Coordinates of C-alpha atoms in Angstrom, one line a residue:
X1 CA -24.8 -74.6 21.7
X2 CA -22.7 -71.9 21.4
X3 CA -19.6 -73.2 19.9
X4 CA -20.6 -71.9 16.7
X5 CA -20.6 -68.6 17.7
X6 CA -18.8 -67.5 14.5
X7 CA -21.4 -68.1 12.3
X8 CA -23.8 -65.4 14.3
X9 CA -21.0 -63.0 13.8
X10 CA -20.1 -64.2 9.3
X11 CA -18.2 -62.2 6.9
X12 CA -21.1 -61.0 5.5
X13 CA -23.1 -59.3 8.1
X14 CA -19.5 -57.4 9.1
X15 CA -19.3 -56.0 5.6
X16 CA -22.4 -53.3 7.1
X17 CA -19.8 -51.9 9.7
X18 CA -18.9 -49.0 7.7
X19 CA -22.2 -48.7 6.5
X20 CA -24.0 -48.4 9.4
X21 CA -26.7 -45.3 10.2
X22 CA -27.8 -44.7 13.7
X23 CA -31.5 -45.3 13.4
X24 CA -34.2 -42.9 15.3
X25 CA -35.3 -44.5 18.4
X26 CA -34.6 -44.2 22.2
X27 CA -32.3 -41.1 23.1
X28 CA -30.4 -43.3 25.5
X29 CA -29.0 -45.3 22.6
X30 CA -26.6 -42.7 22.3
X31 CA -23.2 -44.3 24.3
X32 CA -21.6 -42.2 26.4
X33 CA -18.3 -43.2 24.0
X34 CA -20.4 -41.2 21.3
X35 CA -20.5 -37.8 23.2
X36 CA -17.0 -38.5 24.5
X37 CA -16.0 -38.7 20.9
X38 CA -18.1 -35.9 19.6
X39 CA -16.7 -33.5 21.9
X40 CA -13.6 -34.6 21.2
X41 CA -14.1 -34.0 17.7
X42 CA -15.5 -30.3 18.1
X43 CA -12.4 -29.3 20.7
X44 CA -9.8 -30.8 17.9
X45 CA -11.6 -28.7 15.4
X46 CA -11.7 -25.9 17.3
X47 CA -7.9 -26.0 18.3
X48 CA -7.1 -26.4 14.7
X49 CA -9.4 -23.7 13.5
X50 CA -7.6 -21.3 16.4
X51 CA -4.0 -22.2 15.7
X52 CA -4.4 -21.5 11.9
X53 CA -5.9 -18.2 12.8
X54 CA -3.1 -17.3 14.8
X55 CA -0.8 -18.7 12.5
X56 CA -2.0 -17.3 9.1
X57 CA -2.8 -13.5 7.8
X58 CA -4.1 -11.7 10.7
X59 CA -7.1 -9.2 10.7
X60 CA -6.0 -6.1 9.2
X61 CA -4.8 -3.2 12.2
X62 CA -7.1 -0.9 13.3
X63 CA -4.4 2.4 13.3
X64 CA -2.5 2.6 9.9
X65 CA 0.5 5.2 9.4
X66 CA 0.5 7.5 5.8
X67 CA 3.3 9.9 5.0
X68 CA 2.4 13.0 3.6
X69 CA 4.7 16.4 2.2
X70 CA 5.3 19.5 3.7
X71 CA 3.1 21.3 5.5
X72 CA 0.3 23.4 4.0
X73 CA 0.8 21.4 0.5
X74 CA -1.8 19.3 -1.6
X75 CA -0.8 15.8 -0.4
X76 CA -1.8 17.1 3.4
X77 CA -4.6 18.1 2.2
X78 CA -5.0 14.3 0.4
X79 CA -4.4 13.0 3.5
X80 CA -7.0 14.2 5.2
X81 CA -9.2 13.3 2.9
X82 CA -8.1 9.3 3.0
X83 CA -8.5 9.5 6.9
X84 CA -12.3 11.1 6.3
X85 CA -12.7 7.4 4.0
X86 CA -11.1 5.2 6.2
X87 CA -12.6 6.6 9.1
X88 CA -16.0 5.5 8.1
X89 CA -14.4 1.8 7.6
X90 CA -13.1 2.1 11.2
X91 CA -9.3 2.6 10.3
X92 CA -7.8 5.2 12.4
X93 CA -5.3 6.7 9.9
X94 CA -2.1 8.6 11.4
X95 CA -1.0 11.4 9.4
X96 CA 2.8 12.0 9.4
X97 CA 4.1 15.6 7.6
X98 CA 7.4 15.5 6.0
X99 CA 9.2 17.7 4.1
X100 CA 8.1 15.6 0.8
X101 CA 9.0 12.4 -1.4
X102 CA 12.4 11.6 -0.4
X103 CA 11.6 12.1 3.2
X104 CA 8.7 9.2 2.5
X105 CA 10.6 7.2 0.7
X106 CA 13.2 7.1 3.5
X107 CA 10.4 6.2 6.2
X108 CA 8.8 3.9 4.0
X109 CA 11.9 1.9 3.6
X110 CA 12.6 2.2 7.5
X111 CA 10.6 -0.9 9.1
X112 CA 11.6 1.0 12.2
X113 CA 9.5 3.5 11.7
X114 CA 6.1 2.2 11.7
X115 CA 4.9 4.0 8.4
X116 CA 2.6 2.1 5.7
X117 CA 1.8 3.7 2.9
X118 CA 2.4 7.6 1.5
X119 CA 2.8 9.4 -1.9
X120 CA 5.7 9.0 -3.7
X121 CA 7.4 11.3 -6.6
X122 CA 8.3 10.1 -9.8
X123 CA 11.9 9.1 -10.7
X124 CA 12.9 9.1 -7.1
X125 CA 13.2 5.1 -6.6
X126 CA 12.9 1.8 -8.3
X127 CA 12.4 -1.6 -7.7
X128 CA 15.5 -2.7 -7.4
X129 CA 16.4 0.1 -5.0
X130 CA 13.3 -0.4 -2.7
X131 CA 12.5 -4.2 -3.3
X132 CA 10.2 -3.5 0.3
X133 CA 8.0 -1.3 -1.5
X134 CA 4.8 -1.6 -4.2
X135 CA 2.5 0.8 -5.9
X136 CA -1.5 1.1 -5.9
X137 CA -1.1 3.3 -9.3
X138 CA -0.6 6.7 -10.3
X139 CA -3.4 9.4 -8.2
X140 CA -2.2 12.5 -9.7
X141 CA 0.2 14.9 -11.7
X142 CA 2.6 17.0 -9.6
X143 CA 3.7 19.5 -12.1
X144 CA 7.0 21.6 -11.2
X145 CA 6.1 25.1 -10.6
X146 CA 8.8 27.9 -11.2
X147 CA 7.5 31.4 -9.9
X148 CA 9.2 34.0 -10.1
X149 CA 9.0 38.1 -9.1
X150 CA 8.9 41.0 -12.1
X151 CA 9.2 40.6 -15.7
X152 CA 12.8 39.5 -17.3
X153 CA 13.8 39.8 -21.0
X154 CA 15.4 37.0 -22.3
X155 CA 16.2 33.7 -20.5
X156 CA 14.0 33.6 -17.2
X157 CA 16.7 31.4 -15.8
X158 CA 19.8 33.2 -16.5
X159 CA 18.0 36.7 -15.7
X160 CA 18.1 34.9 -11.8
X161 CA 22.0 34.6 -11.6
X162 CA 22.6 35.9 -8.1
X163 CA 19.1 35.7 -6.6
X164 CA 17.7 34.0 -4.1
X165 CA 15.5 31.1 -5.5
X166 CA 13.8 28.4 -3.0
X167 CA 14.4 24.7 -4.9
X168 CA 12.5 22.8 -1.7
X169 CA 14.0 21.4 1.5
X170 CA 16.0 18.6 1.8
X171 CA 14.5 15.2 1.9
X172 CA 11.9 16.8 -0.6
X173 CA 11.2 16.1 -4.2
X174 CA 11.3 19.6 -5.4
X175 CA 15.2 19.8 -4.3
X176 CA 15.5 16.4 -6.1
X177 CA 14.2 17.6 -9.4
X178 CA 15.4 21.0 -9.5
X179 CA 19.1 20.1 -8.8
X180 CA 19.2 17.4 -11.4
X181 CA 17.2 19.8 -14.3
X182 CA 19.9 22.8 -13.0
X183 CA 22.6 20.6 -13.8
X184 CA 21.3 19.6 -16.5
X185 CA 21.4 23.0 -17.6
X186 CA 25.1 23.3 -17.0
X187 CA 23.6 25.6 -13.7
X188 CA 26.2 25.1 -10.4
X189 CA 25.4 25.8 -7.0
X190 CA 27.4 28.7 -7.2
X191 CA 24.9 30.2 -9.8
X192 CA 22.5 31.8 -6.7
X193 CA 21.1 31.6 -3.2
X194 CA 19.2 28.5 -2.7
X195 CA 16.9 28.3 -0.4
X196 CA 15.4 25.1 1.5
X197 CA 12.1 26.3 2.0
X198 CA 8.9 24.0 1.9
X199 CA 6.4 25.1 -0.6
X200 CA 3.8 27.4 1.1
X201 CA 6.9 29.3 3.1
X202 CA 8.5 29.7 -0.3
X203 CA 5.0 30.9 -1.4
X204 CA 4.5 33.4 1.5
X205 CA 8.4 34.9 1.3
X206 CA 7.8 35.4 -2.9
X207 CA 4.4 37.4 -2.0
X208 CA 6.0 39.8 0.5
X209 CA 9.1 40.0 -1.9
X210 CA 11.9 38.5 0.4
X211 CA 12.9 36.1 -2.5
X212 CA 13.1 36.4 -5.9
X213 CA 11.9 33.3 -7.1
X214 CA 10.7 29.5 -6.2
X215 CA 10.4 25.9 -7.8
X216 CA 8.1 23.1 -6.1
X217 CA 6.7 20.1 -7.4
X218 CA 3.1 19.7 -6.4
X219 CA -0.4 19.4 -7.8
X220 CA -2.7 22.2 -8.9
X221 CA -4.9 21.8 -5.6
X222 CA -2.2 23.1 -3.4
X223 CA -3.7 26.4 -2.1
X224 CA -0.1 28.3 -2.9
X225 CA -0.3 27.7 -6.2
X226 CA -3.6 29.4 -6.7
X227 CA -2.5 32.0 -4.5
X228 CA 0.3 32.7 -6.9
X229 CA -1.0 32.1 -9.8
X230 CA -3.7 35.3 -9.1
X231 CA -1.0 37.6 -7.9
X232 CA -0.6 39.8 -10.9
X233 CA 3.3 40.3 -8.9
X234 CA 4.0 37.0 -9.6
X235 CA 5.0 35.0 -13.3
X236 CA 4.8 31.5 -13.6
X237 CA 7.8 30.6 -16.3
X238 CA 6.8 28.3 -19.3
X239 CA 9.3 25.4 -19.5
X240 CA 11.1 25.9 -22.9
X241 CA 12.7 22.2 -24.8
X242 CA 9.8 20.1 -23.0
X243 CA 9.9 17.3 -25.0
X244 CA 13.8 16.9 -24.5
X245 CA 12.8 16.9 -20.9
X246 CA 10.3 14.0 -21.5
X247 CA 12.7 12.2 -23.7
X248 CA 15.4 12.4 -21.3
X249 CA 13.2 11.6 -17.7
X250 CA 10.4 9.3 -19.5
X251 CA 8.8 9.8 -15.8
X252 CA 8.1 13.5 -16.6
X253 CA 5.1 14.5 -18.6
X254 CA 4.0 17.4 -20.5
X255 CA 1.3 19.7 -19.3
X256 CA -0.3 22.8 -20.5
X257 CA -1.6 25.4 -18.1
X258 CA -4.2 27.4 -20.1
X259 CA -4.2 31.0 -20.2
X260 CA -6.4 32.7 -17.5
X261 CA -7.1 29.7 -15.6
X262 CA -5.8 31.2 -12.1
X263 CA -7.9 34.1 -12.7
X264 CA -10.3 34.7 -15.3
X265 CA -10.9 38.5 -14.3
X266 CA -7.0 39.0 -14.1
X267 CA -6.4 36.8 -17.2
X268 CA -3.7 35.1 -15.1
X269 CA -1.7 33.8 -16.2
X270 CA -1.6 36.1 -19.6
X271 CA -0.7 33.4 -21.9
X272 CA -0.9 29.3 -22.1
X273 CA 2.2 28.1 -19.7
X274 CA 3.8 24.6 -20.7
X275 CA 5.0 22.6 -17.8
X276 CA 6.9 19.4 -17.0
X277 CA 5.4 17.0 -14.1
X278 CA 6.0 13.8 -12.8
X279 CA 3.0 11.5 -12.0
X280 CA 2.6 11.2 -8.0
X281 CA 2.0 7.4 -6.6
X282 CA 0.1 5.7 -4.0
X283 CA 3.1 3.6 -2.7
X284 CA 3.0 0.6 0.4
X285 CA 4.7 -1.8 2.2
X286 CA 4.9 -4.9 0.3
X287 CA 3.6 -6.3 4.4
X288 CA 0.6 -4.1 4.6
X289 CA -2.7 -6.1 4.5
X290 CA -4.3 -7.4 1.6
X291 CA -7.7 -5.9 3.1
X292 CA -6.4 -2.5 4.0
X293 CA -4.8 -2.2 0.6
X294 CA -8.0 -2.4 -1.3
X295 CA -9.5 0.1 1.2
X296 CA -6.9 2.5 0.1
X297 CA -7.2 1.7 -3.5
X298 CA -11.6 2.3 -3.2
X299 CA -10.4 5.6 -1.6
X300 CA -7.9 6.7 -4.1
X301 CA -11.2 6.1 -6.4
X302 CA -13.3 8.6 -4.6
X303 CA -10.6 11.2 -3.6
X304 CA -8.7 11.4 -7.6
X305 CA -11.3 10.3 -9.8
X306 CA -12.4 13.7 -10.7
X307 CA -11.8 15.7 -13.4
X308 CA -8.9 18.5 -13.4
X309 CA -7.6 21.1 -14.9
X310 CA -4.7 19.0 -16.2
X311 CA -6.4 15.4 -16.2
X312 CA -10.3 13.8 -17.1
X313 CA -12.6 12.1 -15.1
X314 CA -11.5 8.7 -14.6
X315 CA -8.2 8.8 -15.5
X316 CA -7.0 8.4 -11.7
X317 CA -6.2 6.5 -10.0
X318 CA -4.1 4.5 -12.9
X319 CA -2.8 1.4 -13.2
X320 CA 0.6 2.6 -14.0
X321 CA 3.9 0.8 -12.2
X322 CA 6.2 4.0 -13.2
X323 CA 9.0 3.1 -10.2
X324 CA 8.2 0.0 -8.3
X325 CA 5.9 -3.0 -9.4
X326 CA 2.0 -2.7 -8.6
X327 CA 0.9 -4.8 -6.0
X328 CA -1.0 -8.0 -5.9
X329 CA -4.1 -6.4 -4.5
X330 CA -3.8 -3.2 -6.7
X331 CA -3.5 -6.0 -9.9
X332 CA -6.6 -7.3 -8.9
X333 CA -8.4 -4.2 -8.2
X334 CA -8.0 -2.5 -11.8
X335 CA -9.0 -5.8 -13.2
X336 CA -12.3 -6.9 -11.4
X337 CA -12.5 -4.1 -8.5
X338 CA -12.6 -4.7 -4.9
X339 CA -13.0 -8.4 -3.9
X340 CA -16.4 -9.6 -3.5
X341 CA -16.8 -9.6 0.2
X342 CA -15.9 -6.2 0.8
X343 CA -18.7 -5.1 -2.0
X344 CA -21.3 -6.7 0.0
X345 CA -20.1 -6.8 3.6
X346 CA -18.9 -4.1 6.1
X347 CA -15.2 -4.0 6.3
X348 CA -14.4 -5.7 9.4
X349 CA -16.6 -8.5 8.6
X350 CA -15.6 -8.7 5.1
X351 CA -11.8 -9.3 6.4
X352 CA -12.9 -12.1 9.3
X353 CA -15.3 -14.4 6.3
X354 CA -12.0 -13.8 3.8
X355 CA -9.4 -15.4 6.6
X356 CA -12.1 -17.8 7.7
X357 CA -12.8 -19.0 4.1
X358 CA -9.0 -19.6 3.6
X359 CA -9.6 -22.4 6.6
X360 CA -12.4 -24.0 5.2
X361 CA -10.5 -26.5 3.4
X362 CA -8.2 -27.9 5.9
X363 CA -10.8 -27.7 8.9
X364 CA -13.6 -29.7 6.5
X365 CA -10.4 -32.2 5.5
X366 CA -10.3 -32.7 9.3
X367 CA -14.0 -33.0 10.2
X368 CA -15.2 -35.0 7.5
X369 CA -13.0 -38.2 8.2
X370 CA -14.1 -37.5 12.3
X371 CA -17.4 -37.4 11.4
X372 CA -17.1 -40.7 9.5
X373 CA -15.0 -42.7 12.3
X374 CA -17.4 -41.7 14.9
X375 CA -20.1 -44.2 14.5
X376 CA -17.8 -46.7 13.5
X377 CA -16.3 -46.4 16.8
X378 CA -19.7 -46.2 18.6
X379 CA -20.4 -49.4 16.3
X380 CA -16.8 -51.1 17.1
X381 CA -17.9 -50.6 21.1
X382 CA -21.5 -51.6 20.3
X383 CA -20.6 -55.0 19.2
X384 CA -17.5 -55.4 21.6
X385 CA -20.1 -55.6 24.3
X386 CA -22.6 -57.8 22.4
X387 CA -19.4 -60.0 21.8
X388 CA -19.1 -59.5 26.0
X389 CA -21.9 -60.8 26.5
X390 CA -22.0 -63.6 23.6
X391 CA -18.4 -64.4 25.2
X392 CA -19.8 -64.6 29.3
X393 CA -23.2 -67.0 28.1
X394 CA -20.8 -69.2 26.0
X395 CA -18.2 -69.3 29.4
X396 CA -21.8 -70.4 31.3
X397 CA -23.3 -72.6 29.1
X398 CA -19.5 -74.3 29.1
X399 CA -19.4 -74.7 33.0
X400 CA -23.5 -75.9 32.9
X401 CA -21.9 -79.1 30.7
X402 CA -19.0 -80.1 32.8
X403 CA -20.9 -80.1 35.8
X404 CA -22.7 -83.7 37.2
X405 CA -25.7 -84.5 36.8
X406 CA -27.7 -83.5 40.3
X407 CA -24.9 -81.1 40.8
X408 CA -26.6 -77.8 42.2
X409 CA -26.8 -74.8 39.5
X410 CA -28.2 -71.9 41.8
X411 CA -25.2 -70.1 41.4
X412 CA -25.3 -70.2 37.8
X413 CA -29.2 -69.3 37.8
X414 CA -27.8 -66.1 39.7
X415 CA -25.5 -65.1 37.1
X416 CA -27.5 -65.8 34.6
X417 CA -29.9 -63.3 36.1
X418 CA -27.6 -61.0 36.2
X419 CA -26.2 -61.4 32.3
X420 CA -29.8 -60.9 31.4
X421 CA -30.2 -57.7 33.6
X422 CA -27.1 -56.0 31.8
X423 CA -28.5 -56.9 28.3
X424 CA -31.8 -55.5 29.5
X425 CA -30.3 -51.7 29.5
X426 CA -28.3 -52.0 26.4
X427 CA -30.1 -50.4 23.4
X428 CA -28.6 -50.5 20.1
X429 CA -29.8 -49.2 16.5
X430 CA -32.2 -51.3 15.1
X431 CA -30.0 -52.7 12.1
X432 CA -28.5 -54.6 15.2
X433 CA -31.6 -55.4 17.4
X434 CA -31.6 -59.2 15.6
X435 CA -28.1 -59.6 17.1
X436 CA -29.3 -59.0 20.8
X437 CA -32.4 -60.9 20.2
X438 CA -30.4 -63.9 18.8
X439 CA -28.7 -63.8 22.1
X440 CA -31.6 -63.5 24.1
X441 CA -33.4 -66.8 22.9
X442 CA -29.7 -68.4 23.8
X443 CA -30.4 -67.1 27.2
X444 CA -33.8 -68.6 27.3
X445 CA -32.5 -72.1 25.6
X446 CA -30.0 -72.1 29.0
X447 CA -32.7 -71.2 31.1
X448 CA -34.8 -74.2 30.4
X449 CA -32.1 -76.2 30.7
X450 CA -31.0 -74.7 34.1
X451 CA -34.8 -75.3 35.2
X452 CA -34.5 -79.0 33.8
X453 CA -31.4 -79.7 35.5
X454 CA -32.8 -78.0 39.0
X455 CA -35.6 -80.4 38.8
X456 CA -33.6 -83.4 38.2
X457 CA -31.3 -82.0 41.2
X458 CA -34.6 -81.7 43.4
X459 CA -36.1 -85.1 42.3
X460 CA -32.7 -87.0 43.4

């Protein structure tokens, strides 16, 4: 009877294995291969989804390092500012005081010493010499101030022969400057005393009159230079040939310091002063985070965006590479702003959906195919049973032929009981409920004959 087993089982009805949908119906339908296999699939995904957030870009750090300038200077005072902004982002931001732009280039450079971003001066590096480093864009002019005590006829410069004149400490961009402009000017170190004192030392020492003169590179918000620039003891010398200068250094840049400006009531300074500065950059590690670079680069917005006395409104921060390339992030920032996320979610949870969205891809490239070979599985056991039991009534109908006639069958009545019992607690979806109740009028077919040949059995 059930020799032709195969055609039960055709081609055709097959074909629905990939096809099949579990249908709504007892709860207990579910195999317990299915929630092995689902948990299985949700702990693979898991330990795929943690590995390649180990593995890739990590959150950004909490504690970031900034280099600064000397002590009492503008870019301290900057500084401050940027950890007042980051603060509210929950960055704890470590200022470190140096004695100015070649001391934060050096540190910059030094993966050793833990520092991420600072201000840079311009002309001091370049790519090729600091392939580590990338800029956010100009945030200021840092114009080079030359003070000077009493009045001198003539030459300012040459009327200084034999003085002592602070040019900035060592590791500082002042010292840089002023020693190549001096040489420039045929001027050798034997030409006077000079002095490497930071800026508002150098400041202090011209007020009480213990030197005769100073040069420092920093911006007009530096409370020495508006200190000086009041003192009607003080004279701020105008920088003669300017345009050679700008010709010669294209990262300098010609400024005009009007007359009266430092003091209206004084008129100080008595006349319009023309001055050479370089620009002053926002400069990182090409490692630091994605994330906290466009934090840095929405600060720069709030803290140089204003007007000045020697620039407009909106014209910092630039997008200007003057030394070392701009960065990927800082690209992207001048050109559409900060990314989406961060305009519309806190920080911190801006940072996590941004790493989480680059795993989207590869997760959903696992899952999906899981997802799909579930149920196939769940149908591939689902029908290995059926088969079972398709395979056990065939092996009992077999042994029912080859006995005699009269031959006691109790023993196969029993196990056919028992067959029946274990189809009784399978449940399967209902696209296969005709299989299961194909094989349940073969176990009633046997059963009359089992009662048919227990009769004859009896009657004999």
């Amino acid at each position: 009877m059930l020799k032709n087993r195969e055609t039960i089982f055709s081609p055709e009805s097959l074909m629905h294995i990939g096809k099949l949908t579990m249908m709504p119906g007892d709860p207990k339908a579910h195999h317990t291969l299915l929630a092995v296999a689902l948990i299985a699939a949700i702990t693979l995904a898991v330990a795929v989804l943690w590995t390649a957030i180990v593995s890739l870009r990590p959150l950004p750090s909490r504690t970031v390092v900034m280099v600064t300038g000397p002590e009492g200077g503008a870019a301290q005072e900057f500084g401050r500012r940027y950890r007042e902004v980051l603060a509210r982002q929950g960055i704890d931001l470590r200022l470190v005081p140096t004695a100015g732009s070649l001391e934060n280039l050096s540190r910059l450079r030094d993966p050793e010493s833990m520092v991420e971003f600072g201000f840079l001066q311009g002309g001091i590096t370049s790519e090729k010499e600091s392939p580590g480093l990338a800029s956010l864009g100009t945030v200021s002019y840092e114009p080079l101030w030359f003070f000077y005590r009493g009045v001198f006829r003539g030459k300012v410069l040459q009327a200084l022969r034999g003085r002592r004149i602070s040019i900035g400490p060592e590791g500082s961009g002042t010292r840089a400057l002023a020693l190549e402009l001096l040489r420039r000017n045929g001027i050798t170190p034997d030409f006077a005393e000079f002095l490497p004192l930071p800026p508002h030392v150098a400041g202090e020492k011209l007020l009480l009159n213990e030197i005769d003169a100073a040069l420092m590179v920093t911006s007009w918000d530096s409370p020495i230079v508006r200190r000086l620039l009041a003192d009607g003891h003080i004279e701020l010398a105008s920088f003669p040939r300017t345009d050679a200068y700008v010709a010669l250094y294209p990262f300098l840049n010609k400024l005009t310091l009007p007359e009266g400006v430092g003091d209206l009531a004084g008129n100080r300074p008595p006349a319009d002063v023309v001055l050479i500065a370089p620009k002053s950059s926002l400069v990182v590690r090409r490692d630091l985070h994605p994330a906290i670079q466009y934090l840095l680069l929405d600060a720069a917005a709030q803290i140089h965006s204003g007007p000045g006395i020697f620039q407009k409104a909106g014209q910092f921060p630039a997008q200007e590479a003057i030394d070392l390339p701009l960065s990927e992030a800082a690209r992207q920032f001048y050109k559409s702003g900060r990314p989406f996320l961060q305009r519309h979610l806190p920080f911190w949870l801006a940072a996590l959906v941004d790493r989480l969205l680059i795993l989207i891809i590869p997760v959903v490239g696992l899952i999906y195919p899981l997802l799909r070979f579930i149920p196939a599985v769940y149908v591939y056991q689902l029908r290995r049973r059926i088969f079972r039991l398709y395979n056990e009534l065939w092996s009992l109908e077999h042994e029912l032929e080859t006995r005699e006639a009269g031959q006691n069958v109790d023993d196969l009545v029993a196990r056919l009981n028992v067959l029946e019992n274990r189809a009784s607690r399978i449940r399967v979806p209902l696209h296969y409920s005709s299989m299961l109740h194909t094989w349940r009028m073969h176990i009633a077919l046997i059963h009359e004959r089992l009662k048919r040949r227990a009769a004859g059995a009896v009657t004999s």
